[in-house]
mmCIF file of C-alpha atoms in Angstrom:
data_model
loop_
_atom_site.group_PDB
_atom_site.id
_atom_site.type_symbol
_atom_site.label_atom_id
_atom_site.label_comp_id
_atom_site.label_asym_id
_atom_site.label_seq_id
_atom_site.Cartn_x
_atom_site.Cartn_y
_atom_site.Cartn_z
ATOM 1 C CA MET A 1 25.395 -28.656 7.173
ATOM 2 C CA THR A 2 22.094 -29.689 5.631
ATOM 3 C CA ALA A 3 20.497 -26.910 3.592
ATOM 4 C CA VAL A 4 17.196 -25.541 4.867
ATOM 5 C CA ARG A 5 14.301 -26.865 2.815
ATOM 6 C CA PRO A 6 12.678 -23.762 1.393
ATOM 7 C CA LEU A 7 9.158 -22.452 1.526
ATOM 8 C CA LEU A 8 7.950 -22.211 -2.068
ATOM 9 C CA LEU A 9 5.832 -19.050 -2.353
ATOM 10 C CA VAL A 10 3.827 -19.157 -5.585
ATOM 11 C CA GLY A 11 2.761 -15.622 -6.475
ATOM 12 C CA TYR A 12 4.129 -12.495 -4.820
ATOM 13 C CA SER A 13 2.252 -10.971 -1.887
ATOM 14 C CA ARG A 14 4.089 -8.068 -0.258
ATOM 15 C CA LEU A 15 2.505 -8.455 3.172
ATOM 16 C CA LEU A 16 2.894 -12.234 3.245
ATOM 17 C CA TYR A 17 6.491 -11.921 2.068
ATOM 18 C CA LEU A 18 7.268 -9.451 4.868
ATOM 19 C CA GLU A 19 5.809 -11.862 7.413
ATOM 20 C CA PHE A 20 7.948 -14.696 6.111
ATOM 21 C CA GLY A 21 10.972 -12.422 6.496
ATOM 22 C CA ARG A 22 10.063 -12.152 10.184
ATOM 23 C CA LEU A 23 9.313 -15.853 10.697
ATOM 24 C CA LEU A 24 11.934 -17.674 8.671
ATOM 25 C CA PRO A 25 15.734 -17.787 8.498
ATOM 26 C CA ASP A 26 17.740 -16.192 5.721
ATOM 27 C CA GLY A 27 17.469 -17.981 2.391
ATOM 28 C CA ALA A 28 14.288 -19.825 3.383
ATOM 29 C CA VAL A 29 11.944 -18.638 0.597
ATOM 30 C CA VAL A 30 11.943 -19.475 -3.087
ATOM 31 C CA LEU A 31 9.630 -17.006 -4.792
ATOM 32 C CA VAL A 32 7.888 -17.880 -8.062
ATOM 33 C CA GLU A 33 6.161 -15.204 -10.116
ATOM 34 C CA GLU A 34 5.144 -14.579 -13.712
ATOM 35 C CA PRO A 35 7.661 -12.425 -15.640
ATOM 36 C CA ASP A 36 5.005 -9.729 -16.138
ATOM 37 C CA GLY A 37 4.170 -9.858 -12.438
ATOM 38 C CA VAL A 38 7.833 -9.479 -11.527
ATOM 39 C CA ARG A 39 8.045 -6.334 -13.607
ATOM 40 C CA LYS A 40 4.736 -4.762 -12.599
ATOM 41 C CA GLY A 41 5.042 -5.659 -8.924
ATOM 42 C CA LYS A 42 8.703 -4.583 -8.565
ATOM 43 C CA VAL A 43 9.444 -8.082 -7.334
ATOM 44 C CA ARG A 44 13.156 -8.069 -8.230
ATOM 45 C CA GLU A 45 13.704 -5.407 -5.593
ATOM 46 C CA ALA A 46 11.729 -7.435 -3.039
ATOM 47 C CA ALA A 47 13.817 -10.528 -3.866
ATOM 48 C CA LYS A 48 16.908 -8.772 -2.480
ATOM 49 C CA ALA A 49 15.600 -9.405 1.046
ATOM 50 C CA ALA A 50 17.688 -11.820 3.099
ATOM 51 C CA VAL A 51 14.847 -14.326 3.432
ATOM 52 C CA CYS A 52 14.754 -14.916 -0.334
ATOM 53 C CA ARG A 53 16.971 -17.697 -1.620
ATOM 54 C CA GLU A 54 15.902 -17.342 -5.230
ATOM 55 C CA LEU A 55 13.389 -15.614 -7.490
ATOM 56 C CA ILE A 56 12.190 -17.851 -10.309
ATOM 57 C CA GLU A 57 10.349 -16.151 -13.169
ATOM 58 C CA ASP A 58 7.948 -18.671 -14.637
ATOM 59 C CA GLU A 59 4.674 -18.608 -16.577
ATOM 60 C CA TYR A 60 3.009 -20.890 -14.031
ATOM 61 C CA LEU A 61 -0.474 -19.503 -14.791
ATOM 62 C CA ARG A 62 -0.493 -21.086 -18.237
ATOM 63 C CA PRO A 63 -2.369 -24.406 -18.573
ATOM 64 C CA GLY A 64 0.036 -27.110 -17.433
ATOM 65 C CA GLY A 65 2.355 -24.460 -16.023
ATOM 66 C CA ALA A 66 2.660 -25.968 -12.544
ATOM 67 C CA ASP A 67 3.567 -29.418 -13.890
ATOM 68 C CA SER A 68 6.068 -27.892 -16.284
ATOM 69 C CA PHE A 69 7.630 -26.001 -13.391
ATOM 70 C CA PHE A 70 7.887 -29.173 -11.334
ATOM 71 C CA LEU A 71 9.604 -31.079 -14.157
ATOM 72 C CA ARG A 72 12.186 -28.299 -14.496
ATOM 73 C CA HIS A 73 12.674 -27.994 -10.714
ATOM 74 C CA ALA A 74 12.052 -31.528 -9.429
ATOM 75 C CA ASP A 75 15.091 -31.283 -7.133
ATOM 76 C CA LEU A 76 13.926 -28.095 -5.393
ATOM 77 C CA ASN A 77 12.756 -30.178 -2.381
ATOM 78 C CA PRO A 78 10.544 -27.548 -0.692
ATOM 79 C CA ALA A 79 9.237 -28.024 2.837
ATOM 80 C CA MET A 80 5.868 -26.461 1.919
ATOM 81 C CA VAL A 81 4.079 -24.699 -0.926
ATOM 82 C CA ILE A 82 1.951 -21.610 -0.234
ATOM 83 C CA PRO A 83 -0.071 -19.455 -2.668
ATOM 84 C CA GLY A 84 0.553 -15.704 -2.500
ATOM 85 C CA HIS A 85 -2.653 -14.557 -4.197
ATOM 86 C CA ASP A 86 -5.904 -15.863 -5.665
ATOM 87 C CA TYR A 87 -4.596 -16.557 -9.146
ATOM 88 C CA ALA A 88 -1.802 -18.748 -7.755
ATOM 89 C CA VAL A 89 -4.073 -21.027 -5.701
ATOM 90 C CA PRO A 90 -4.484 -23.854 -8.291
ATOM 91 C CA ALA A 91 -0.805 -23.802 -9.270
ATOM 92 C CA ALA A 92 0.298 -23.949 -5.630
ATOM 93 C CA ALA A 93 -2.096 -26.842 -4.989
ATOM 94 C CA ARG A 94 -0.774 -28.755 -7.977
ATOM 95 C CA LEU A 95 2.853 -28.143 -7.006
ATOM 96 C CA ALA A 96 2.150 -29.389 -3.478
ATOM 97 C CA GLU A 97 0.760 -32.585 -5.037
ATOM 98 C CA ARG A 98 3.789 -33.027 -7.268
ATOM 99 C CA TYR A 99 6.237 -32.461 -4.405
ATOM 100 C CA GLY A 100 4.240 -34.776 -2.099
ATOM 101 C CA LEU A 101 3.338 -32.030 0.388
ATOM 102 C CA PRO A 102 0.144 -30.921 2.167
ATOM 103 C CA GLY A 103 -2.036 -28.593 0.103
ATOM 104 C CA ALA A 104 -5.561 -27.750 -0.909
ATOM 105 C CA GLY A 105 -5.625 -30.345 -3.690
ATOM 106 C CA LEU A 106 -5.887 -29.299 -7.324
ATOM 107 C CA GLY A 107 -9.560 -30.243 -7.661
ATOM 108 C CA ALA A 108 -10.611 -28.194 -4.629
ATOM 109 C CA ALA A 109 -8.404 -25.267 -5.640
ATOM 110 C CA GLU A 110 -9.898 -25.110 -9.133
ATOM 111 C CA ILE A 111 -13.436 -25.135 -7.719
ATOM 112 C CA LEU A 112 -12.671 -22.318 -5.282
ATOM 113 C CA ARG A 113 -10.989 -20.241 -7.999
ATOM 114 C CA ASP A 114 -14.087 -20.422 -10.207
ATOM 115 C CA LYS A 115 -17.091 -18.790 -8.549
ATOM 116 C CA HIS A 116 -19.505 -20.555 -10.890
ATOM 117 C CA LEU A 117 -18.105 -24.039 -10.202
ATOM 118 C CA MET A 118 -18.080 -23.237 -6.496
ATOM 119 C CA ARG A 119 -21.809 -22.432 -6.617
ATOM 120 C CA VAL A 120 -22.587 -25.667 -8.461
ATOM 121 C CA VAL A 121 -20.790 -27.780 -5.858
ATOM 122 C CA ALA A 122 -21.992 -25.794 -2.832
ATOM 123 C CA SER A 123 -25.608 -26.002 -3.992
ATOM 124 C CA ALA A 124 -25.301 -29.763 -4.376
ATOM 125 C CA ALA A 125 -24.101 -29.871 -0.763
ATOM 126 C CA GLY A 126 -27.218 -28.011 0.415
ATOM 127 C CA ILE A 127 -25.446 -24.699 1.113
ATOM 128 C CA ALA A 128 -27.556 -21.601 0.446
ATOM 129 C CA ASN A 129 -26.516 -19.678 -2.676
ATOM 130 C CA PRO A 130 -28.080 -16.758 -4.534
ATOM 131 C CA VAL A 131 -29.591 -17.402 -7.948
ATOM 132 C CA SER A 132 -26.560 -17.188 -10.247
ATOM 133 C CA ARG A 133 -26.007 -17.501 -13.997
ATOM 134 C CA PRO A 134 -22.947 -17.237 -16.263
ATOM 135 C CA VAL A 135 -23.591 -14.359 -18.687
ATOM 136 C CA ALA A 136 -21.897 -13.297 -21.906
ATOM 137 C CA SER A 137 -23.842 -10.111 -22.709
ATOM 138 C CA ALA A 138 -25.960 -7.356 -21.218
ATOM 139 C CA ALA A 139 -28.997 -8.999 -22.822
ATOM 140 C CA GLU A 140 -28.411 -12.166 -20.789
ATOM 141 C CA VAL A 141 -28.164 -10.059 -17.610
ATOM 142 C CA SER A 142 -31.513 -8.447 -18.472
ATOM 143 C CA THR A 143 -33.045 -11.865 -19.022
ATOM 144 C CA LEU A 144 -32.028 -12.972 -15.532
ATOM 145 C CA TRP A 145 -33.361 -9.720 -14.092
ATOM 146 C CA ALA A 146 -36.743 -10.390 -15.672
ATOM 147 C CA ALA A 147 -36.705 -13.956 -14.368
ATOM 148 C CA ILE A 148 -36.081 -13.074 -10.709
ATOM 149 C CA GLY A 149 -37.683 -9.622 -10.708
ATOM 150 C CA GLY A 150 -35.145 -7.891 -8.522
ATOM 151 C CA PRO A 151 -31.710 -6.271 -8.138
ATOM 152 C CA LEU A 152 -28.630 -8.125 -9.363
ATOM 153 C CA ILE A 153 -24.924 -8.053 -8.784
ATOM 154 C CA LEU A 154 -22.612 -8.429 -11.780
ATOM 155 C CA LYS A 155 -19.201 -9.939 -11.089
ATOM 156 C CA PRO A 156 -16.393 -11.888 -12.747
ATOM 157 C CA ALA A 157 -16.074 -15.565 -11.894
ATOM 158 C CA ASN A 158 -12.275 -15.446 -12.084
ATOM 159 C CA ARG A 159 -11.006 -12.156 -10.613
ATOM 160 C CA GLN A 160 -10.185 -10.886 -7.102
ATOM 161 C CA GLY A 161 -10.476 -7.741 -4.975
ATOM 162 C CA ALA A 162 -14.003 -6.786 -6.173
ATOM 163 C CA LYS A 163 -12.547 -6.157 -9.622
ATOM 164 C CA GLY A 164 -15.341 -5.690 -12.149
ATOM 165 C CA THR A 165 -18.093 -6.097 -9.547
ATOM 166 C CA MET A 166 -21.170 -3.864 -9.374
ATOM 167 C CA VAL A 167 -24.646 -3.835 -7.886
ATOM 168 C CA ILE A 168 -27.327 -3.114 -10.510
ATOM 169 C CA PRO A 169 -30.233 -1.585 -8.557
ATOM 170 C CA ASP A 170 -32.624 -1.277 -11.508
ATOM 171 C CA GLN A 171 -32.979 -2.928 -14.874
ATOM 172 C CA ALA A 172 -32.413 0.295 -16.794
ATOM 173 C CA GLY A 173 -28.797 0.294 -15.613
ATOM 174 C CA VAL A 174 -27.857 -3.109 -17.029
ATOM 175 C CA ASP A 175 -26.218 -1.915 -20.262
ATOM 176 C CA ALA A 176 -24.067 0.713 -18.524
ATOM 177 C CA ALA A 177 -23.053 -1.719 -15.777
ATOM 178 C CA TRP A 178 -22.059 -4.339 -18.346
ATOM 179 C CA ARG A 179 -19.840 -1.872 -20.200
ATOM 180 C CA GLU A 180 -18.209 -0.615 -17.018
ATOM 181 C CA CYS A 181 -17.590 -3.998 -15.387
ATOM 182 C CA THR A 182 -16.227 -5.698 -18.481
ATOM 183 C CA ALA A 183 -13.890 -2.749 -19.062
ATOM 184 C CA ASP A 184 -12.640 -3.052 -15.470
ATOM 185 C CA VAL A 185 -11.820 -6.758 -15.708
ATOM 186 C CA ALA A 186 -10.035 -6.294 -19.024
ATOM 187 C CA GLU A 187 -7.360 -4.299 -17.187
ATOM 188 C CA ALA A 188 -4.453 -6.495 -16.120
ATOM 189 C CA GLU A 189 -3.692 -6.388 -12.391
ATOM 190 C CA TYR A 190 -0.106 -6.383 -11.200
ATOM 191 C CA CYS A 191 -0.268 -10.122 -10.498
ATOM 192 C CA LEU A 192 -1.827 -11.056 -13.847
ATOM 193 C CA PRO A 193 0.287 -11.515 -16.972
ATOM 194 C CA GLU A 194 -0.161 -9.157 -19.897
ATOM 195 C CA ARG A 195 -1.257 -12.027 -22.118
ATOM 196 C CA ALA A 196 -5.020 -12.421 -22.305
ATOM 197 C CA VAL A 197 -6.695 -14.024 -19.288
ATOM 198 C CA GLU A 198 -10.305 -13.901 -20.394
ATOM 199 C CA PRO A 199 -12.820 -12.804 -17.760
ATOM 200 C CA ARG A 200 -15.995 -14.837 -17.309
ATOM 201 C CA MET A 201 -18.955 -12.906 -15.923
ATOM 202 C CA LEU A 202 -21.732 -13.942 -13.544
ATOM 203 C CA ALA A 203 -25.043 -12.235 -12.815
ATOM 204 C CA GLU A 204 -26.452 -13.041 -9.400
ATOM 205 C CA GLN A 205 -29.450 -12.278 -7.245
ATOM 206 C CA LEU A 206 -28.575 -9.525 -4.757
ATOM 207 C CA ILE A 207 -28.667 -10.877 -1.202
ATOM 208 C CA ILE A 208 -29.078 -8.120 1.386
ATOM 209 C CA GLY A 209 -27.868 -8.490 4.953
ATOM 210 C CA PRO A 210 -24.805 -8.197 7.203
ATOM 211 C CA GLU A 211 -21.584 -9.501 5.657
ATOM 212 C CA PHE A 212 -18.988 -11.713 7.299
ATOM 213 C CA SER A 213 -15.935 -13.727 6.439
ATOM 214 C CA VAL A 214 -14.610 -16.880 8.042
ATOM 215 C CA GLU A 215 -10.862 -17.403 8.276
ATOM 216 C CA MET A 216 -9.976 -21.013 8.931
ATOM 217 C CA LEU A 217 -6.856 -23.140 9.277
ATOM 218 C CA TYR A 218 -8.039 -26.521 8.030
ATOM 219 C CA GLY A 219 -6.370 -29.871 7.480
ATOM 220 C CA GLN A 220 -6.802 -33.598 7.991
ATOM 221 C CA GLY A 221 -10.559 -33.066 7.733
ATOM 222 C CA ARG A 222 -10.798 -30.711 10.717
ATOM 223 C CA CYS A 223 -10.583 -27.089 11.764
ATOM 224 C CA PHE A 224 -7.493 -26.073 13.757
ATOM 225 C CA PHE A 225 -8.529 -22.420 14.006
ATOM 226 C CA GLY A 226 -11.640 -20.510 13.021
ATOM 227 C CA ASN A 227 -12.546 -16.828 13.236
ATOM 228 C CA VAL A 228 -15.524 -14.782 12.054
ATOM 229 C CA THR A 229 -14.806 -11.256 10.793
ATOM 230 C CA ALA A 230 -17.523 -8.611 10.387
ATOM 231 C CA LYS A 231 -17.265 -6.453 7.256
ATOM 232 C CA THR A 232 -18.393 -2.921 6.480
ATOM 233 C CA LEU A 233 -18.748 -1.837 2.842
ATOM 234 C CA TYR A 234 -18.640 1.587 1.223
ATOM 235 C CA GLN A 235 -22.076 2.833 0.273
ATOM 236 C CA GLY A 236 -22.914 2.746 -3.412
ATOM 237 C CA THR A 237 -22.993 0.238 -6.210
ATOM 238 C CA ARG A 238 -19.403 -0.952 -5.789
ATOM 239 C CA PRO A 239 -19.127 -3.544 -2.975
ATOM 240 C CA VAL A 240 -15.683 -2.445 -1.787
ATOM 241 C CA GLU A 241 -14.674 -3.165 1.808
ATOM 242 C CA LEU A 242 -14.386 -0.140 4.096
ATOM 243 C CA GLY A 243 -13.582 -1.868 7.376
ATOM 244 C CA HIS A 244 -13.236 -5.133 9.299
ATOM 245 C CA CYS A 245 -13.804 -6.134 12.916
ATOM 246 C CA VAL A 246 -12.166 -9.209 14.518
ATOM 247 C CA PRO A 247 -13.870 -11.062 16.027
ATOM 248 C CA ALA A 248 -17.342 -10.205 14.753
ATOM 249 C CA GLN A 249 -19.621 -8.955 17.526
ATOM 250 C CA ILE A 250 -22.442 -11.430 16.906
ATOM 251 C CA PRO A 251 -24.273 -14.092 18.925
ATOM 252 C CA ALA A 252 -22.330 -17.299 19.502
ATOM 253 C CA GLY A 253 -24.984 -19.266 17.651
ATOM 254 C CA LEU A 254 -24.527 -17.277 14.449
ATOM 255 C CA ALA A 255 -20.735 -17.451 14.684
ATOM 256 C CA GLY A 256 -20.958 -21.225 15.123
ATOM 257 C CA LEU A 257 -23.301 -21.517 12.143
ATOM 258 C CA LEU A 258 -20.895 -19.587 9.906
ATOM 259 C CA LEU A 259 -17.980 -21.777 10.999
ATOM 260 C CA ASP A 260 -20.008 -24.958 10.471
ATOM 261 C CA GLN A 261 -21.102 -23.864 6.989
ATOM 262 C CA THR A 262 -17.502 -23.111 6.040
ATOM 263 C CA GLU A 263 -16.405 -26.585 7.133
ATOM 264 C CA ARG A 264 -19.329 -28.015 5.178
ATOM 265 C CA LEU A 265 -18.145 -26.201 2.048
ATOM 266 C CA LEU A 266 -14.565 -27.422 2.479
ATOM 267 C CA ALA A 267 -15.763 -30.992 2.826
ATOM 268 C CA ALA A 268 -17.955 -30.570 -0.254
ATOM 269 C CA VAL A 269 -15.092 -29.403 -2.482
ATOM 270 C CA GLY A 270 -12.652 -31.938 -1.011
ATOM 271 C CA PHE A 271 -10.268 -29.355 0.420
ATOM 272 C CA GLY A 272 -7.080 -30.834 1.825
ATOM 273 C CA THR A 273 -4.836 -28.574 3.907
ATOM 274 C CA GLY A 274 -4.415 -24.823 4.092
ATOM 275 C CA MET A 275 -6.077 -21.591 5.065
ATOM 276 C CA VAL A 276 -9.310 -20.279 3.580
ATOM 277 C CA HIS A 277 -11.107 -16.941 3.589
ATOM 278 C CA CYS A 278 -14.800 -17.639 3.061
ATOM 279 C CA GLU A 279 -17.329 -14.802 2.626
ATOM 280 C CA TRP A 280 -21.010 -14.925 3.624
ATOM 281 C CA ILE A 281 -24.090 -12.681 3.683
ATOM 282 C CA VAL A 282 -26.719 -13.498 6.319
ATOM 283 C CA GLN A 283 -30.312 -12.843 5.231
ATOM 284 C CA ASP A 284 -33.203 -13.761 7.554
ATOM 285 C CA GLY A 285 -30.825 -15.866 9.648
ATOM 286 C CA VAL A 286 -29.559 -17.902 6.667
ATOM 287 C CA PRO A 287 -25.879 -17.639 5.592
ATOM 288 C CA TYR A 288 -25.617 -17.286 1.809
ATOM 289 C CA LEU A 289 -22.252 -18.130 0.279
ATOM 290 C CA VAL A 290 -20.530 -15.246 -1.519
ATOM 291 C CA GLU A 291 -17.172 -16.793 -2.386
ATOM 292 C CA CYS A 292 -14.288 -18.695 -0.820
ATOM 293 C CA ALA A 293 -10.574 -18.101 -1.411
ATOM 294 C CA GLY A 294 -8.162 -20.964 -0.763
ATOM 295 C CA ARG A 295 -5.498 -18.675 0.680
ATOM 296 C CA LEU A 296 -4.740 -16.236 3.479
ATOM 297 C CA PRO A 297 -7.090 -13.237 3.567
ATOM 298 C CA GLY A 298 -5.941 -9.815 2.469
ATOM 299 C CA ASP A 299 -6.879 -6.356 3.761
ATOM 300 C CA PHE A 300 -4.753 -6.726 6.929
ATOM 301 C CA VAL A 301 -7.140 -9.366 8.299
ATOM 302 C CA PRO A 302 -4.222 -11.659 9.305
ATOM 303 C CA GLU A 303 -2.794 -8.808 11.379
ATOM 304 C CA LEU A 304 -6.187 -8.233 13.012
ATOM 305 C CA ILE A 305 -6.499 -11.924 13.875
ATOM 306 C CA GLN A 306 -3.014 -12.071 15.351
ATOM 307 C CA GLY A 307 -3.654 -8.967 17.443
ATOM 308 C CA ALA A 308 -7.105 -10.012 18.630
ATOM 309 C CA TYR A 309 -6.242 -13.617 19.518
ATOM 310 C CA ASP A 310 -2.679 -13.078 20.767
ATOM 311 C CA PHE A 311 -1.082 -15.750 18.619
ATOM 312 C CA ASP A 312 1.108 -16.086 15.567
ATOM 313 C CA LEU A 313 -1.380 -16.973 12.828
ATOM 314 C CA LEU A 314 1.274 -16.979 10.119
ATOM 315 C CA GLY A 315 3.576 -19.161 12.196
ATOM 316 C CA ASP A 316 0.797 -21.680 12.793
ATOM 317 C CA TYR A 317 -0.098 -21.588 9.087
ATOM 318 C CA VAL A 318 3.496 -22.463 8.240
ATOM 319 C CA GLU A 319 3.412 -25.256 10.833
ATOM 320 C CA LEU A 320 0.235 -26.672 9.277
ATOM 321 C CA MET A 321 1.628 -26.521 5.734
ATOM 322 C CA ARG A 322 4.777 -28.367 6.713
ATOM 323 C CA GLY A 323 2.649 -31.197 8.085
ATOM 324 C CA GLY A 324 2.324 -30.220 11.764
ATOM 325 C CA GLU A 325 -0.701 -29.766 14.007
ATOM 326 C CA PRO A 326 -0.758 -26.190 15.354
ATOM 327 C CA ASP A 327 -2.220 -25.449 18.779
ATOM 328 C CA CYS A 328 -4.428 -22.368 18.243
ATOM 329 C CA PRO A 329 -6.549 -20.311 20.657
ATOM 330 C CA ALA A 330 -10.324 -20.675 20.730
ATOM 331 C CA ALA A 331 -11.213 -17.170 21.925
ATOM 332 C CA ALA A 332 -10.027 -13.622 21.271
ATOM 333 C CA ALA A 333 -8.368 -11.526 23.973
ATOM 334 C CA ARG A 334 -9.421 -8.146 22.517
ATOM 335 C CA ALA A 335 -10.986 -6.497 19.477
ATOM 336 C CA ALA A 336 -9.068 -5.468 16.375
ATOM 337 C CA VAL A 337 -10.432 -3.206 13.640
ATOM 338 C CA SER A 338 -9.274 -1.943 10.247
ATOM 339 C CA TRP A 339 -10.654 1.169 8.568
ATOM 340 C CA HIS A 340 -9.936 2.619 5.135
ATOM 341 C CA GLY A 341 -9.984 6.162 3.790
ATOM 342 C CA ARG A 342 -10.619 7.810 0.454
ATOM 343 C CA ALA A 343 -9.640 11.116 -1.139
ATOM 344 C CA GLU A 344 -11.280 13.274 -3.759
ATOM 345 C CA GLN A 345 -10.433 12.309 -7.321
ATOM 346 C CA GLY A 346 -7.384 13.924 -8.861
ATOM 347 C CA GLU A 347 -3.602 13.976 -8.617
ATOM 348 C CA VAL A 348 -2.219 13.605 -5.091
ATOM 349 C CA VAL A 349 -0.066 16.652 -4.325
ATOM 350 C CA ALA A 350 0.336 16.382 -0.538
ATOM 351 C CA ILE A 351 -0.264 13.968 2.337
ATOM 352 C CA ASP A 352 -0.288 15.279 5.907
ATOM 353 C CA GLY A 353 -1.005 13.902 9.351
ATOM 354 C CA VAL A 354 0.314 10.366 8.893
ATOM 355 C CA ASP A 355 2.769 10.543 11.809
ATOM 356 C CA GLU A 356 0.109 12.053 14.059
ATOM 357 C CA ALA A 357 -2.360 9.316 13.121
ATOM 358 C CA ALA A 358 0.187 6.557 13.706
ATOM 359 C CA ALA A 359 1.023 7.973 17.149
ATOM 360 C CA LEU A 360 -2.562 7.800 18.458
ATOM 361 C CA PRO A 361 -2.931 5.317 21.366
ATOM 362 C CA GLY A 362 -4.273 2.009 20.120
ATOM 363 C CA VAL A 363 -3.191 2.444 16.499
ATOM 364 C CA ARG A 364 -1.167 -0.524 15.307
ATOM 365 C CA THR A 365 -0.680 0.122 11.577
ATOM 366 C CA CYS A 366 -1.113 3.259 9.496
ATOM 367 C CA ARG A 367 -0.332 2.763 5.818
ATOM 368 C CA MET A 368 -0.787 5.029 2.830
ATOM 369 C CA LEU A 369 -1.956 3.283 -0.338
ATOM 370 C CA VAL A 370 -1.201 6.274 -2.582
ATOM 371 C CA GLU A 371 1.786 8.588 -2.945
ATOM 372 C CA PRO A 372 2.209 12.164 -4.213
ATOM 373 C CA GLY A 373 2.101 12.137 -7.991
ATOM 374 C CA GLU A 374 -0.355 9.241 -8.184
ATOM 375 C CA THR A 375 -3.925 9.750 -9.336
ATOM 376 C CA VAL A 376 -7.001 8.952 -7.269
ATOM 377 C CA GLY A 377 -9.811 7.722 -9.494
ATOM 378 C CA PRO A 378 -13.384 6.680 -8.798
ATOM 379 C CA LEU A 379 -13.974 3.918 -6.253
ATOM 380 C CA ARG A 380 -14.308 0.743 -8.303
ATOM 381 C CA ASP A 381 -12.400 -1.964 -6.430
ATOM 382 C CA SER A 382 -10.073 -2.623 -3.508
ATOM 383 C CA TRP A 383 -7.110 -0.978 -5.237
ATOM 384 C CA ASP A 384 -8.871 2.407 -5.294
ATOM 385 C CA ARG A 385 -8.656 3.039 -1.538
ATOM 386 C CA THR A 386 -6.054 5.513 -0.267
ATOM 387 C CA VAL A 387 -5.197 4.696 3.364
ATOM 388 C CA VAL A 388 -5.734 1.946 5.923
ATOM 389 C CA VAL A 389 -5.439 2.039 9.706
ATOM 390 C CA THR A 390 -5.621 -0.864 12.161
ATOM 391 C CA ALA A 391 -6.340 -0.428 15.873
ATOM 392 C CA TYR A 392 -6.677 -2.694 18.909
ATOM 393 C CA ALA A 393 -8.762 -2.057 22.045
ATOM 394 C CA PRO A 394 -10.684 -3.952 24.744
ATOM 395 C CA SER A 395 -13.950 -3.494 22.823
ATOM 396 C CA ALA A 396 -14.891 -3.291 19.156
ATOM 397 C CA ALA A 397 -16.502 0.130 19.641
ATOM 398 C CA GLN A 398 -13.295 1.526 21.147
ATOM 399 C CA ALA A 399 -11.105 0.046 18.406
ATOM 400 C CA LEU A 400 -13.390 1.423 15.680
ATOM 401 C CA ALA A 401 -13.386 4.907 17.216
ATOM 402 C CA ILE A 402 -9.581 4.911 17.333
ATOM 403 C CA ALA A 403 -9.235 3.736 13.727
ATOM 404 C CA GLN A 404 -11.766 6.260 12.419
ATOM 405 C CA ARG A 405 -10.101 9.094 14.322
ATOM 406 C CA ALA A 406 -6.733 8.118 12.843
ATOM 407 C CA VAL A 407 -8.104 8.020 9.297
ATOM 408 C CA GLY A 408 -9.716 11.425 9.853
ATOM 409 C CA THR A 409 -6.380 12.840 11.002
ATOM 410 C CA ILE A 410 -4.811 12.132 7.610
ATOM 411 C CA LYS A 411 -5.326 14.821 4.954
ATOM 412 C CA ILE A 412 -4.770 13.944 1.312
ATOM 413 C CA THR A 413 -4.714 16.975 -0.964
ATOM 414 C CA THR A 414 -5.630 16.288 -4.585
ATOM 415 C CA VAL A 415 -5.737 18.548 -7.601
ATOM 416 C CA ALA A 416 -8.267 17.985 -10.346
ATOM 417 C CA PRO A 417 -8.695 20.157 -13.450
ATOM 418 C CA GLN A 418 -9.830 23.598 -12.231
ATOM 419 C CA LEU A 419 -10.371 22.273 -8.706
ATOM 420 C CA THR A 420 -8.306 21.752 -5.530
ATOM 421 C CA THR A 421 -9.789 19.684 -2.721
ATOM 422 C CA VAL A 422 -8.686 18.446 0.672
ATOM 423 C CA ALA A 423 -10.079 15.122 1.846
ATOM 424 C CA GLY A 424 -9.655 12.910 4.857
ATOM 425 C CA ASN A 425 -12.065 10.023 5.262
#
């Protein structure tokens, strides 16, 4: 019997890995992750799943790492190469090239992974971007503030999940914001190696307006599937996502414009084949590019898309990456919403109401992001949220009401020094 050609998953993503376990036969995935990522992400335990043929620990994030991997594993003969997280996007693109498979292309992947390079290329293509400058000190941030005379957002060019990102509403807060953001990005995430991966900071003009993302299956110079998601953010200076609605409840003309601008960006960077998650802010009817990830979206957005459109997004993604032409729906059958919760800061001592929340009609997923014994800190990035619920309904308003009710049903009790609090949403 001929062995199944494996899917090469570069970078561990728990949710993506679980989906592949559903879609693919036993022994169909070869998982590649940095040794530090294996340890911090408890990946050895995950690799015991039947779908995993082999876990390869490799420092693929080093310069030349993907080519070195290929030379050591030239006989692996994968059927497709898929990135599991942002940091793996260039390596996965390069490995697809070396194995002769569809992929983003290394040049496009490197542009999308660097928010500064992405702005340079997108601007040249006539896509609207905020004023943006690489900065190496608080003084340089203040200089940009003086030049544009308005609020800024400080962010790293090479991180994910809103890590190290903050709105600076007035110039007096620049020094404090610089200290806080650069401290945040110095912390290694589970999927980053412990060796230094230097952050590079950007200061950008703050664009104010409704926020959206476009999820697109793209290959052979065309869009096979496109969706617009509406985003809700927590209030405050940290632009962390609170909820998502699929599809966005916006006029068809605006949805079409967002899809067209995403295709324009992909053509500009020379993107080959894959899925992208492209974020936009619309101000005065003009979509301004925020960033674009050359991978599947996170935050349960794939689940929302699958539930809203009644199709297997992950299955069609796999079909596209193995060289096929998936047949995807053009319109959603229902609305799907995600909503997150937070708890008061302190040590989590009890969690109640999860079963009741999960049993509410219309709730699809109810997942705790903290456990008793863990500490809830201030809201700084996507990893600081405590619970997420997804819900489906005939209308977006109904789905949102269900999700918010479910989040409010969950009670997370935390204990801080000299203080005990109970928090829901």
